[in-house]
PDB file of C-alpha atoms in Angstrom:
ATOM      1  CA  MET P   1     -41.463 -28.873 -81.202  1.00 52.00           C
ATOM      2  CA  LYS P   2     -38.338 -30.291 -79.613  1.00 55.00           C
ATOM      3  CA  GLN P   3     -36.269 -27.365 -80.913  1.00 58.00           C
ATOM      4  CA  ARG P   4     -38.748 -24.868 -79.419  1.00 57.00           C
ATOM      5  CA  THR P   5     -38.523 -26.629 -76.054  1.00 57.00           C
ATOM      6  CA  ILE P   6     -34.728 -26.412 -76.097  1.00 58.00           C
ATOM      7  CA  ILE P   7     -34.853 -22.700 -77.008  1.00 57.00           C
ATOM      8  CA  LEU P   8     -37.363 -22.041 -74.211  1.00 52.00           C
ATOM      9  CA  PHE P   9     -35.213 -23.959 -71.753  1.00 56.00           C
ATOM     10  CA  VAL P  10     -32.098 -22.001 -72.748  1.00 51.00           C
ATOM     11  CA  PHE P  11     -34.010 -18.704 -72.445  1.00 56.00           C
ATOM     12  CA  ILE P  12     -35.334 -19.538 -68.954  1.00 57.00           C
ATOM     13  CA  PHE P  13     -31.917 -20.782 -67.808  1.00 54.00           C
ATOM     14  CA  SER P  14     -30.201 -17.647 -69.148  1.00 57.00           C
ATOM     15  CA  THR P  15     -32.748 -15.383 -67.459  1.00 55.00           C
ATOM     16  CA  ILE P  16     -32.278 -17.132 -64.121  1.00 53.00           C
ATOM     17  CA  LEU P  17     -28.472 -17.015 -64.475  1.00 49.00           C
ATOM     18  CA  ILE P  18     -28.450 -13.290 -65.299  1.00 51.00           C
ATOM     19  CA  ALA P  19     -30.797 -12.556 -62.390  1.00 44.00           C
ATOM     20  CA  PHE P  20     -28.522 -14.555 -60.091  1.00 45.00           C
ATOM     21  CA  ILE P  21     -25.401 -12.694 -61.258  1.00 44.00           C
ATOM     22  CA  LEU P  22     -27.088  -9.310 -60.865  1.00 41.00           C
ATOM     23  CA  LYS P  23     -28.219 -10.287 -57.380  1.00 41.00           C
ATOM     24  CA  GLN P  24     -24.655 -11.223 -56.471  1.00 42.00           C
ATOM     25  CA  PHE P  25     -23.447  -7.808 -57.604  1.00 42.00           C
ATOM     26  CA  GLU P  26     -26.198  -6.127 -55.602  1.00 46.00           C
ATOM     27  CA  ASN P  27     -25.209  -8.035 -52.485  1.00 57.00           C
ATOM     28  CA  GLU P  28     -21.472  -7.419 -52.894  1.00 83.00           C
ATOM     29  CA  LYS P  29     -20.283  -4.774 -50.482  1.00 92.00           C
ATOM     30  CA  PRO P  30     -17.963  -1.996 -51.635  1.00 97.00           C
ATOM     31  CA  LYS P  31     -14.366  -2.643 -50.599  1.00 98.00           C
ATOM     32  CA  VAL P  32     -12.692   0.305 -48.877  1.00 98.00           C
ATOM     33  CA  VAL P  33      -9.246   0.333 -47.268  1.00 98.00           C
ATOM     34  CA  VAL P  34      -8.115   3.037 -44.840  1.00 98.00           C
ATOM     35  CA  VAL P  35      -4.350   3.473 -44.362  1.00 98.00           C
ATOM     36  CA  LEU P  36      -3.361   5.715 -41.453  1.00 98.00           C
ATOM     37  CA  LYS P  37       0.044   6.895 -40.198  1.00 96.00           C
ATOM     38  CA  GLU P  38       0.051   4.908 -36.975  1.00 94.00           C
ATOM     39  CA  LEU P  39      -2.175   2.963 -34.578  1.00 93.00           C
ATOM     40  CA  ASN P  40       0.098   1.592 -31.839  1.00 88.00           C
ATOM     41  CA  ASN P  41      -0.671   3.434 -28.593  1.00 82.00           C
ATOM     42  CA  ASN P  42      -1.732   6.526 -30.526  1.00 89.00           C
ATOM     43  CA  GLN P  43      -5.043   7.798 -29.233  1.00 92.00           C
ATOM     44  CA  PHE P  44      -5.682  10.244 -32.078  1.00 94.00           C
ATOM     45  CA  TRP P  45      -5.322   7.665 -34.838  1.00 95.00           C
ATOM     46  CA  ASN P  46      -7.257   5.033 -32.934  1.00 94.00           C
ATOM     47  CA  ILE P  47     -10.170   7.456 -32.657  1.00 95.00           C
ATOM     48  CA  VAL P  48      -9.968   7.991 -36.439  1.00 97.00           C
ATOM     49  CA  LYS P  49     -10.064   4.191 -36.801  1.00 97.00           C
ATOM     50  CA  GLU P  50     -13.160   3.894 -34.618  1.00 96.00           C
ATOM     51  CA  GLY P  51     -14.943   6.523 -36.704  1.00 97.00           C
ATOM     52  CA  ALA P  52     -14.080   4.701 -39.921  1.00 98.00           C
ATOM     53  CA  GLU P  53     -15.213   1.347 -38.559  1.00 97.00           C
ATOM     54  CA  LYS P  54     -18.528   2.863 -37.454  1.00 97.00           C
ATOM     55  CA  GLY P  55     -18.877   4.074 -41.035  1.00 98.00           C
ATOM     56  CA  PHE P  56     -18.207   0.566 -42.353  1.00 98.00           C
ATOM     57  CA  ARG P  57     -21.053  -0.773 -40.208  1.00 97.00           C
ATOM     58  CA  ASP P  58     -23.514   2.025 -40.919  1.00 97.00           C
ATOM     59  CA  PHE P  59     -22.980   2.078 -44.695  1.00 97.00           C
ATOM     60  CA  GLY P  60     -22.605  -1.658 -45.343  1.00 97.00           C
ATOM     61  CA  ILE P  61     -18.988  -1.522 -46.463  1.00 97.00           C
ATOM     62  CA  ASP P  62     -16.390  -4.281 -46.522  1.00 98.00           C
ATOM     63  CA  GLY P  63     -13.594  -2.218 -45.009  1.00 98.00           C
ATOM     64  CA  LYS P  64     -10.427  -2.404 -42.979  1.00 97.00           C
ATOM     65  CA  VAL P  65      -8.065   0.052 -41.274  1.00 98.00           C
ATOM     66  CA  ILE P  66      -4.316  -0.573 -41.214  1.00 97.00           C
ATOM     67  CA  ALA P  67      -1.169   1.440 -40.473  1.00 97.00           C
ATOM     68  CA  PRO P  68       2.613   1.107 -40.148  1.00 96.00           C
ATOM     69  CA  SER P  69       4.281   0.665 -36.755  1.00 93.00           C
ATOM     70  CA  ASN P  70       4.891   4.407 -36.301  1.00 90.00           C
ATOM     71  CA  GLU P  71       4.145   7.738 -37.983  1.00 89.00           C
ATOM     72  CA  TYR P  72       7.702   8.142 -39.299  1.00 89.00           C
ATOM     73  CA  ASN P  73       8.030   4.814 -41.124  1.00 92.00           C
ATOM     74  CA  PHE P  74       7.123   5.759 -44.692  1.00 94.00           C
ATOM     75  CA  ASP P  75       8.870   2.692 -46.155  1.00 95.00           C
ATOM     76  CA  GLU P  76       6.548   0.423 -44.193  1.00 97.00           C
ATOM     77  CA  GLN P  77       3.516   2.476 -45.184  1.00 97.00           C
ATOM     78  CA  GLU P  78       4.577   2.351 -48.833  1.00 96.00           C
ATOM     79  CA  LYS P  79       4.827  -1.460 -48.657  1.00 97.00           C
ATOM     80  CA  ILE P  80       1.334  -1.593 -47.144  1.00 97.00           C
ATOM     81  CA  LEU P  81       0.014   0.553 -49.991  1.00 97.00           C
ATOM     82  CA  LYS P  82       1.679  -1.629 -52.641  1.00 97.00           C
ATOM     83  CA  ASP P  83       0.039  -4.714 -51.114  1.00 97.00           C
ATOM     84  CA  ILE P  84      -3.346  -2.971 -51.073  1.00 97.00           C
ATOM     85  CA  LEU P  85      -2.956  -2.019 -54.726  1.00 97.00           C
ATOM     86  CA  LYS P  86      -2.840  -5.742 -55.561  1.00 97.00           C
ATOM     87  CA  GLU P  87      -6.136  -6.210 -53.684  1.00 96.00           C
ATOM     88  CA  ASN P  88      -7.823  -3.732 -56.052  1.00 97.00           C
ATOM     89  CA  PRO P  89     -10.205  -2.075 -53.553  1.00 98.00           C
ATOM     90  CA  ASP P  90     -13.040   0.167 -54.728  1.00 98.00           C
ATOM     91  CA  VAL P  91     -11.649   3.161 -52.821  1.00 98.00           C
ATOM     92  CA  LEU P  92      -8.447   3.985 -50.924  1.00 98.00           C
ATOM     93  CA  ILE P  93      -8.526   6.375 -47.954  1.00 98.00           C
ATOM     94  CA  VAL P  94      -5.025   7.363 -46.859  1.00 98.00           C
ATOM     95  CA  SER P  95      -3.054   9.713 -44.630  1.00 97.00           C
ATOM     96  CA  LEU P  96       0.351   9.749 -46.277  1.00 95.00           C
ATOM     97  CA  ILE P  97       3.341  10.032 -43.922  1.00 93.00           C
ATOM     98  CA  GLU P  98       5.479  11.894 -46.453  1.00 90.00           C
ATOM     99  CA  ALA P  99       3.285  14.220 -48.457  1.00 84.00           C
ATOM    100  CA  SER P 100       5.904  14.686 -51.186  1.00 84.00           C
ATOM    101  CA  LYS P 101       6.051  10.983 -52.054  1.00 87.00           C
ATOM    102  CA  ILE P 102       2.867  10.590 -54.038  1.00 91.00           C
ATOM    103  CA  SER P 103       4.182   8.193 -56.693  1.00 94.00           C
ATOM    104  CA  ILE P 104       2.480   5.254 -54.962  1.00 94.00           C
ATOM    105  CA  LEU P 105      -0.850   7.111 -55.027  1.00 96.00           C
ATOM    106  CA  LYS P 106      -0.429   7.696 -58.751  1.00 96.00           C
ATOM    107  CA  GLU P 107      -0.408   3.900 -59.182  1.00 97.00           C
ATOM    108  CA  PHE P 108      -3.884   3.729 -57.637  1.00 97.00           C
ATOM    109  CA  ASP P 109      -5.028   6.476 -59.998  1.00 96.00           C
ATOM    110  CA  LYS P 110      -3.660   4.538 -62.986  1.00 97.00           C
ATOM    111  CA  ASN P 111      -5.710   1.548 -61.846  1.00 97.00           C
ATOM    112  CA  ASN P 112      -8.876   3.676 -61.580  1.00 97.00           C
ATOM    113  CA  ILE P 113      -9.002   3.407 -57.804  1.00 98.00           C
ATOM    114  CA  PRO P 114     -10.236   6.702 -56.297  1.00 98.00           C
ATOM    115  CA  VAL P 115      -7.974   8.107 -53.564  1.00 98.00           C
ATOM    116  CA  LEU P 116      -9.418  10.055 -50.643  1.00 98.00           C
ATOM    117  CA  LEU P 117      -6.949  11.876 -48.382  1.00 98.00           C
ATOM    118  CA  ILE P 118      -7.635  11.981 -44.647  1.00 98.00           C
ATOM    119  CA  ASP P 119      -6.049  14.306 -42.050  1.00 95.00           C
ATOM    120  CA  THR P 120      -3.124  15.266 -44.289  1.00 93.00           C
ATOM    121  CA  ASP P 121      -3.878  17.096 -47.515  1.00 93.00           C
ATOM    122  CA  ILE P 122      -1.572  16.929 -50.544  1.00 91.00           C
ATOM    123  CA  PRO P 123      -1.423  19.329 -53.507  1.00 89.00           C
ATOM    124  CA  TRP P 124      -2.217  16.524 -55.949  1.00 93.00           C
ATOM    125  CA  GLU P 125      -4.709  17.268 -58.700  1.00 93.00           C
ATOM    126  CA  ASN P 126      -5.942  13.671 -59.000  1.00 96.00           C
ATOM    127  CA  LYS P 127      -7.066  13.254 -55.406  1.00 97.00           C
ATOM    128  CA  THR P 128     -10.803  12.706 -55.165  1.00 97.00           C
ATOM    129  CA  SER P 129     -11.231  14.654 -51.926  1.00 98.00           C
ATOM    130  CA  TYR P 130      -9.566  15.729 -48.684  1.00 98.00           C
ATOM    131  CA  ILE P 131     -11.388  14.936 -45.447  1.00 98.00           C
ATOM    132  CA  GLY P 132     -10.038  16.507 -42.298  1.00 97.00           C
ATOM    133  CA  THR P 133      -9.194  19.634 -40.382  1.00 96.00           C
ATOM    134  CA  ASN P 134      -8.690  23.006 -41.994  1.00 96.00           C
ATOM    135  CA  ASN P 135      -5.286  23.411 -40.391  1.00 96.00           C
ATOM    136  CA  LEU P 136      -5.019  27.133 -41.008  1.00 96.00           C
ATOM    137  CA  GLU P 137      -8.318  27.552 -39.154  1.00 97.00           C
ATOM    138  CA  LEU P 138      -7.000  25.279 -36.389  1.00 97.00           C
ATOM    139  CA  GLY P 139      -3.903  27.452 -35.986  1.00 97.00           C
ATOM    140  CA  LEU P 140      -5.897  30.690 -36.129  1.00 98.00           C
ATOM    141  CA  GLN P 141      -8.229  29.494 -33.392  1.00 97.00           C
ATOM    142  CA  GLY P 142      -5.341  28.202 -31.271  1.00 97.00           C
ATOM    143  CA  GLY P 143      -3.467  31.489 -31.567  1.00 98.00           C
ATOM    144  CA  ALA P 144      -6.585  33.516 -30.798  1.00 97.00           C
ATOM    145  CA  LEU P 145      -7.386  31.358 -27.783  1.00 97.00           C
ATOM    146  CA  LEU P 146      -3.885  31.735 -26.357  1.00 97.00           C
ATOM    147  CA  ALA P 147      -4.010  35.495 -26.981  1.00 97.00           C
ATOM    148  CA  THR P 148      -7.146  35.823 -24.824  1.00 96.00           C
ATOM    149  CA  LYS P 149      -5.074  34.708 -21.824  1.00 96.00           C
ATOM    150  CA  LEU P 150      -2.318  37.300 -22.422  1.00 97.00           C
ATOM    151  CA  GLN P 151      -1.671  41.016 -22.782  1.00 97.00           C
ATOM    152  CA  PRO P 152      -0.154  42.954 -25.722  1.00 97.00           C
ATOM    153  CA  GLY P 153       3.620  42.808 -25.472  1.00 97.00           C
ATOM    154  CA  ASP P 154       3.674  39.415 -23.729  1.00 98.00           C
ATOM    155  CA  LYS P 155       6.038  36.767 -25.090  1.00 98.00           C
ATOM    156  CA  VAL P 156       5.142  33.218 -26.083  1.00 98.00           C
ATOM    157  CA  ALA P 157       6.965  30.090 -27.208  1.00 98.00           C
ATOM    158  CA  LEU P 158       5.994  27.841 -30.103  1.00 98.00           C
ATOM    159  CA  ILE P 159       6.786  24.124 -29.899  1.00 98.00           C
ATOM    160  CA  THR P 160       5.953  22.584 -33.243  1.00 97.00           C
ATOM    161  CA  GLY P 161       6.621  19.837 -35.704  1.00 90.00           C
ATOM    162  CA  GLU P 162       8.722  20.512 -38.785  1.00 84.00           C
ATOM    163  CA  GLU P 163       7.452  23.236 -41.121  1.00 83.00           C
ATOM    164  CA  SER P 164       8.237  20.952 -44.063  1.00 80.00           C
ATOM    165  CA  ASN P 165       4.914  19.288 -43.187  1.00 84.00           C
ATOM    166  CA  PRO P 166       2.232  21.362 -44.979  1.00 86.00           C
ATOM    167  CA  GLU P 167      -0.406  20.699 -42.309  1.00 89.00           C
ATOM    168  CA  LEU P 168       1.880  21.840 -39.497  1.00 92.00           C
ATOM    169  CA  ARG P 169       3.022  24.795 -41.567  1.00 93.00           C
ATOM    170  CA  ALA P 170      -0.613  25.922 -41.857  1.00 95.00           C
ATOM    171  CA  ARG P 171      -1.162  25.567 -38.103  1.00 96.00           C
ATOM    172  CA  ILE P 172       1.981  27.550 -37.340  1.00 97.00           C
ATOM    173  CA  LYS P 173       1.023  30.287 -39.797  1.00 97.00           C
ATOM    174  CA  GLY P 174      -2.445  30.580 -38.287  1.00 97.00           C
ATOM    175  CA  ALA P 175      -1.204  30.731 -34.714  1.00 98.00           C
ATOM    176  CA  LYS P 176       1.464  33.303 -35.521  1.00 97.00           C
ATOM    177  CA  THR P 177      -1.003  35.451 -37.428  1.00 98.00           C
ATOM    178  CA  ASN P 178      -3.491  35.825 -34.599  1.00 97.00           C
ATOM    179  CA  LEU P 179      -0.821  36.195 -31.908  1.00 98.00           C
ATOM    180  CA  GLU P 180       1.014  38.903 -33.823  1.00 97.00           C
ATOM    181  CA  ASN P 181      -2.259  40.655 -34.699  1.00 97.00           C
ATOM    182  CA  VAL P 182      -2.676  41.516 -31.013  1.00 97.00           C
ATOM    183  CA  GLU P 183       1.010  42.312 -30.524  1.00 97.00           C
ATOM    184  CA  ILE P 184       1.977  39.081 -28.762  1.00 98.00           C
ATOM    185  CA  LYS P 185       5.662  38.462 -29.424  1.00 97.00           C
ATOM    186  CA  ILE P 186       7.154  35.098 -30.465  1.00 98.00           C
ATOM    187  CA  ALA P 187      10.135  34.767 -28.114  1.00 98.00           C
ATOM    188  CA  THR P 188      11.258  31.398 -29.487  1.00 98.00           C
ATOM    189  CA  HIS P 189      10.104  28.738 -31.934  1.00 98.00           C
ATOM    190  CA  LYS P 190      11.353  25.166 -31.475  1.00 97.00           C
ATOM    191  CA  THR P 191      10.711  22.509 -34.131  1.00 96.00           C
ATOM    192  CA  ILE P 192      10.995  18.868 -33.078  1.00 95.00           C
ATOM    193  CA  ALA P 193       9.533  15.447 -33.772  1.00 91.00           C
ATOM    194  CA  ASN P 194       6.183  14.630 -32.215  1.00 90.00           C
ATOM    195  CA  ASP P 195       7.963  13.061 -29.250  1.00 92.00           C
ATOM    196  CA  ALA P 196       7.128  13.554 -25.579  1.00 94.00           C
ATOM    197  CA  GLU P 197      10.675  13.258 -24.235  1.00 96.00           C
ATOM    198  CA  GLN P 198      12.090  15.690 -26.788  1.00 96.00           C
ATOM    199  CA  ALA P 199       9.333  18.153 -25.926  1.00 97.00           C
ATOM    200  CA  LYS P 200      10.176  17.980 -22.225  1.00 98.00           C
ATOM    201  CA  GLY P 201      13.817  18.791 -22.925  1.00 97.00           C
ATOM    202  CA  VAL P 202      12.844  21.671 -25.191  1.00 98.00           C
ATOM    203  CA  MET P 203      10.475  23.116 -22.589  1.00 98.00           C
ATOM    204  CA  GLU P 204      13.234  22.985 -19.968  1.00 98.00           C
ATOM    205  CA  THR P 205      15.486  24.930 -22.345  1.00 98.00           C
ATOM    206  CA  ILE P 206      12.778  27.502 -23.033  1.00 98.00           C
ATOM    207  CA  LEU P 207      12.205  28.157 -19.334  1.00 98.00           C
ATOM    208  CA  ASN P 208      15.946  28.571 -18.784  1.00 97.00           C
ATOM    209  CA  ASP P 209      16.545  30.804 -21.799  1.00 97.00           C
ATOM    210  CA  HIS P 210      13.248  32.722 -21.757  1.00 97.00           C
ATOM    211  CA  PRO P 211      11.935  32.873 -18.173  1.00 96.00           C
ATOM    212  CA  ASP P 212       9.630  35.752 -19.179  1.00 96.00           C
ATOM    213  CA  VAL P 213       7.576  33.583 -21.570  1.00 98.00           C
ATOM    214  CA  LYS P 214       3.875  33.909 -20.707  1.00 97.00           C
ATOM    215  CA  GLY P 215       2.326  31.253 -22.966  1.00 97.00           C
ATOM    216  CA  VAL P 216       2.994  28.202 -25.158  1.00 98.00           C
ATOM    217  CA  TYR P 217       1.378  27.073 -28.404  1.00 98.00           C
ATOM    218  CA  ALA P 218       1.983  23.472 -29.548  1.00 97.00           C
ATOM    219  CA  THR P 219       1.012  21.835 -32.832  1.00 96.00           C
ATOM    220  CA  SER P 220       0.032  18.572 -31.105  1.00 95.00           C
ATOM    221  CA  ASP P 221      -1.256  17.515 -27.708  1.00 96.00           C
ATOM    222  CA  VAL P 222       1.745  15.224 -27.256  1.00 95.00           C
ATOM    223  CA  LEU P 223       3.977  18.313 -27.309  1.00 97.00           C
ATOM    224  CA  ALA P 224       1.520  20.368 -25.264  1.00 97.00           C
ATOM    225  CA  LEU P 225       1.196  17.779 -22.474  1.00 97.00           C
ATOM    226  CA  SER P 226       4.977  17.483 -22.163  1.00 97.00           C
ATOM    227  CA  ALA P 227       5.275  21.265 -21.952  1.00 98.00           C
ATOM    228  CA  ILE P 228       2.636  21.379 -19.207  1.00 97.00           C
ATOM    229  CA  GLU P 229       4.462  18.712 -17.213  1.00 97.00           C
ATOM    230  CA  ILE P 230       7.730  20.674 -17.236  1.00 98.00           C
ATOM    231  CA  ILE P 231       5.998  23.994 -16.545  1.00 97.00           C
ATOM    232  CA  GLU P 232       4.328  22.547 -13.444  1.00 96.00           C
ATOM    233  CA  LYS P 233       7.526  20.811 -12.350  1.00 97.00           C
ATOM    234  CA  ASN P 234       9.359  24.151 -12.374  1.00 97.00           C
ATOM    235  CA  GLY P 235       6.611  25.985 -10.506  1.00 95.00           C
ATOM    236  CA  PHE P 236       5.458  28.215 -13.378  1.00 95.00           C
ATOM    237  CA  ASN P 237       1.865  29.101 -14.221  1.00 94.00           C
ATOM    238  CA  ILE P 238       1.849  29.414 -18.010  1.00 96.00           C
ATOM    239  CA  PRO P 239      -1.151  28.693 -20.286  1.00 96.00           C
ATOM    240  CA  VAL P 240      -0.609  26.070 -22.987  1.00 97.00           C
ATOM    241  CA  VAL P 241      -2.805  25.502 -26.036  1.00 97.00           C
ATOM    242  CA  GLY P 242      -2.668  22.212 -27.955  1.00 96.00           C
ATOM    243  CA  THR P 243      -4.548  20.970 -31.010  1.00 95.00           C
ATOM    244  CA  ASP P 244      -5.869  17.408 -30.794  1.00 93.00           C
ATOM    245  CA  GLY P 245      -8.338  17.106 -27.933  1.00 92.00           C
ATOM    246  CA  LEU P 246      -6.716  14.022 -26.372  1.00 93.00           C
ATOM    247  CA  THR P 247      -8.298  12.833 -23.152  1.00 94.00           C
ATOM    248  CA  GLU P 248      -5.281  13.887 -21.048  1.00 95.00           C
ATOM    249  CA  MET P 249      -5.646  17.503 -22.228  1.00 95.00           C
ATOM    250  CA  ILE P 250      -9.386  17.551 -21.621  1.00 95.00           C
ATOM    251  CA  GLU P 251      -8.944  16.043 -18.160  1.00 95.00           C
ATOM    252  CA  LEU P 252      -6.687  18.978 -17.265  1.00 95.00           C
ATOM    253  CA  ILE P 253      -9.459  21.348 -18.321  1.00 95.00           C
ATOM    254  CA  GLU P 254     -12.110  19.399 -16.428  1.00 94.00           C
ATOM    255  CA  GLU P 255     -10.054  19.552 -13.224  1.00 93.00           C
ATOM    256  CA  GLY P 256      -9.195  23.233 -13.712  1.00 91.00           C
ATOM    257  CA  THR P 257      -5.463  22.951 -14.426  1.00 91.00           C
ATOM    258  CA  LEU P 258      -6.064  24.389 -17.912  1.00 92.00           C
ATOM    259  CA  SER P 259      -8.828  26.792 -18.859  1.00 92.00           C
ATOM    260  CA  SER P 260      -9.247  25.777 -22.514  1.00 93.00           C
ATOM    261  CA  THR P 261      -7.722  24.287 -25.663  1.00 95.00           C
ATOM    262  CA  VAL P 262      -8.615  23.672 -29.296  1.00 96.00           C
ATOM    263  CA  ALA P 263      -9.430  20.222 -30.597  1.00 95.00           C
ATOM    264  CA  GLN P 264      -9.749  18.415 -33.909  1.00 96.00           C
ATOM    265  CA  ASN P 265     -12.487  15.845 -34.516  1.00 96.00           C
ATOM    266  CA  PRO P 266     -10.685  12.620 -35.437  1.00 96.00           C
ATOM    267  CA  TYR P 267     -13.787  10.442 -35.034  1.00 97.00           C
ATOM    268  CA  ASP P 268     -15.654  12.597 -37.540  1.00 97.00           C
ATOM    269  CA  MET P 269     -12.676  12.410 -39.915  1.00 98.00           C
ATOM    270  CA  GLY P 270     -12.885   8.628 -40.002  1.00 98.00           C
ATOM    271  CA  TYR P 271     -16.658   8.501 -40.322  1.00 98.00           C
ATOM    272  CA  LEU P 272     -16.954  11.231 -42.948  1.00 98.00           C
ATOM    273  CA  SER P 273     -14.204   9.675 -45.072  1.00 98.00           C
ATOM    274  CA  VAL P 274     -16.061   6.353 -45.276  1.00 98.00           C
ATOM    275  CA  GLU P 275     -19.323   8.133 -46.035  1.00 98.00           C
ATOM    276  CA  ALA P 276     -17.528   9.982 -48.845  1.00 98.00           C
ATOM    277  CA  ALA P 277     -16.077   6.689 -50.142  1.00 98.00           C
ATOM    278  CA  LEU P 278     -19.575   5.228 -50.456  1.00 98.00           C
ATOM    279  CA  ARG P 279     -20.726   8.258 -52.419  1.00 98.00           C
ATOM    280  CA  VAL P 280     -17.746   7.819 -54.754  1.00 98.00           C
ATOM    281  CA  VAL P 281     -18.642   4.163 -55.333  1.00 97.00           C
ATOM    282  CA  LYS P 282     -22.209   5.207 -56.173  1.00 96.00           C
ATOM    283  CA  GLY P 283     -20.917   7.765 -58.646  1.00 96.00           C
ATOM    284  CA  GLU P 284     -22.253  10.695 -56.638  1.00 97.00           C
ATOM    285  CA  TYR P 285     -20.655  14.123 -56.410  1.00 94.00           C
ATOM    286  CA  ILE P 286     -18.461  14.810 -53.379  1.00 95.00           C
ATOM    287  CA  GLU P 287     -16.813  18.040 -52.323  1.00 96.00           C
ATOM    288  CA  ARG P 288     -13.121  18.540 -53.027  1.00 96.00           C
ATOM    289  CA  ASN P 289     -12.630  19.417 -49.337  1.00 96.00           C
ATOM    290  CA  ILE P 290     -14.723  18.047 -46.471  1.00 98.00           C
ATOM    291  CA  ASN P 291     -14.032  19.920 -43.236  1.00 97.00           C
ATOM    292  CA  SER P 292     -14.292  17.814 -40.067  1.00 97.00           C
ATOM    293  CA  GLY P 293     -14.277  20.959 -37.918  1.00 96.00           C
ATOM    294  CA  VAL P 294     -12.469  22.438 -34.921  1.00 96.00           C
ATOM    295  CA  ASP P 295     -13.849  22.656 -31.382  1.00 95.00           C
ATOM    296  CA  ILE P 296     -12.947  24.901 -28.463  1.00 96.00           C
ATOM    297  CA  ILE P 297     -12.850  22.869 -25.254  1.00 96.00           C
ATOM    298  CA  ILE P 298     -13.624  24.661 -21.976  1.00 95.00           C
ATOM    299  CA  GLN P 299     -14.792  23.505 -18.563  1.00 91.00           C
ATOM    300  CA  GLY P 300     -18.401  23.814 -19.707  1.00 92.00           C
ATOM    301  CA  ASN P 301     -18.085  21.101 -22.372  1.00 95.00           C
ATOM    302  CA  ALA P 302     -15.016  19.151 -21.213  1.00 95.00           C
ATOM    303  CA  THR P 303     -16.955  16.407 -19.394  1.00 95.00           C
ATOM    304  CA  GLN P 304     -19.223  15.796 -22.390  1.00 94.00           C
ATOM    305  CA  ARG P 305     -16.233  15.539 -24.714  1.00 94.00           C
ATOM    306  CA  LEU P 306     -14.413  13.222 -22.279  1.00 93.00           C
ATOM    307  CA  ASP P 307     -17.392  10.885 -21.969  1.00 94.00           C
ATOM    308  CA  PHE P 308     -17.680  10.674 -25.753  1.00 92.00           C
ATOM    309  CA  THR P 309     -13.958   9.999 -26.268  1.00 91.00           C
ATOM    310  CA  ARG P 310     -13.729   7.437 -23.477  1.00 90.00           C
ATOM    311  CA  ARG P 311     -16.727   5.581 -24.840  1.00 90.00           C
ATOM    312  CA  ILE P 312     -15.185   5.458 -28.315  1.00 87.00           C
ATOM    313  CA  ILE P 313     -11.816   4.087 -27.258  1.00 81.00           C
ATOM    314  CA  GLY P 314     -13.103   1.943 -24.409  1.00 80.00           C
ATOM    315  CA  MET P 315     -11.458   3.950 -21.661  1.00 53.00           C
ATOM    316  CA  LYS P 316     -12.644   3.619 -18.071  1.00 45.00           C
ATOM    317  CA  HIS P 317     -13.315   6.439 -15.688  1.00 42.00           C
ATOM    318  CA  ASN P 318     -10.717   6.672 -12.927  1.00 45.00           C
TER     319      ASN P 318
END
C-alpha cells in the first residue's frame, strides 16, 4: 500500500512538473534581433525600426533593433553580429553593410539560426527570405517618372551610390533602361557616398559642366535633396527624382516645389520582416522574396504620406 502511494505521488508530481514546463515554453516569446546599417539621425532606418517594433508588439515577440554608428562601419556591425550569435536568438533579421562579407551570416546558419535579409538582398543560397524593395522596379519607376517631365533628346544627370552595391546597381539599371527607352540621354553619371555635402559639390560641377541638363535621378533622397538645394541656389528649374520618401522630399511636393517622386516603404519593411520571423519560428512556409512595394508620391497623396511618416517618427508639424 505504501509503495502504491509513493508511485501515485511520483506520477502526480511528474505530471504537474511536465505541465509546468510545457506552460513555460508556451509563454516564452520568440527572440528576434534586427540589425540595421545605421540609426543615428537617419530617418529611413528609424522608420524601419518603428515598423519592426510595431511587429514585436503585435506578434508577441521578444525583440530588439540595433545598428552600428554609421552605414559604412562594417567592422562595428560585424562585432554586433558576433555578440548576437552568442545570444542564440530564434531568428536574425539583418541588413548587411557589405553584401560580399557573408561569413558572419554563415555562422548563424551553422547554429541553425534562420537569417532574414531586410532592405539589402544578397545572393546567398542559405538565406531564409529577403524582405524589402524590388530595386530594379524602384529604378524603373524612377526613370519612367523623370521621363514624363522631359522630351526625347533631353539630357539628364545621374547621382548615385557605388555600383558595387547590388541594390544600387539594380536601381541604376532600371532608371537608365526607362530613360533610354524614350531617348533621354545620360549626360553624366556621378557615383559618390551617400553624403549630402559631397552631393552638393557634385551638383555644382554638373551645372558648370553640363548646363543643358534637364533632369536629375538620384539613388537616395539624401543625394536628391542636396541636388535640389544647389539647383535652386543657382536659379535653375530642373526636376529631381529620389527614391526613399523622406519627409523633406514629400514636403517639397506638398508645397509645389517638386511635382512627384518615388518612395520605398521602410515601415512596411520592418513590420513585414518581423511577421515573417514569427512564421519561421512556427515552422510555416514563407516566400523567398517579400516585396515591400514602391509608391509614387504626388501632390494628391503627399499630405497623407507626410502625416503617416510624422506620426511614426514623432515629428511635429511646423
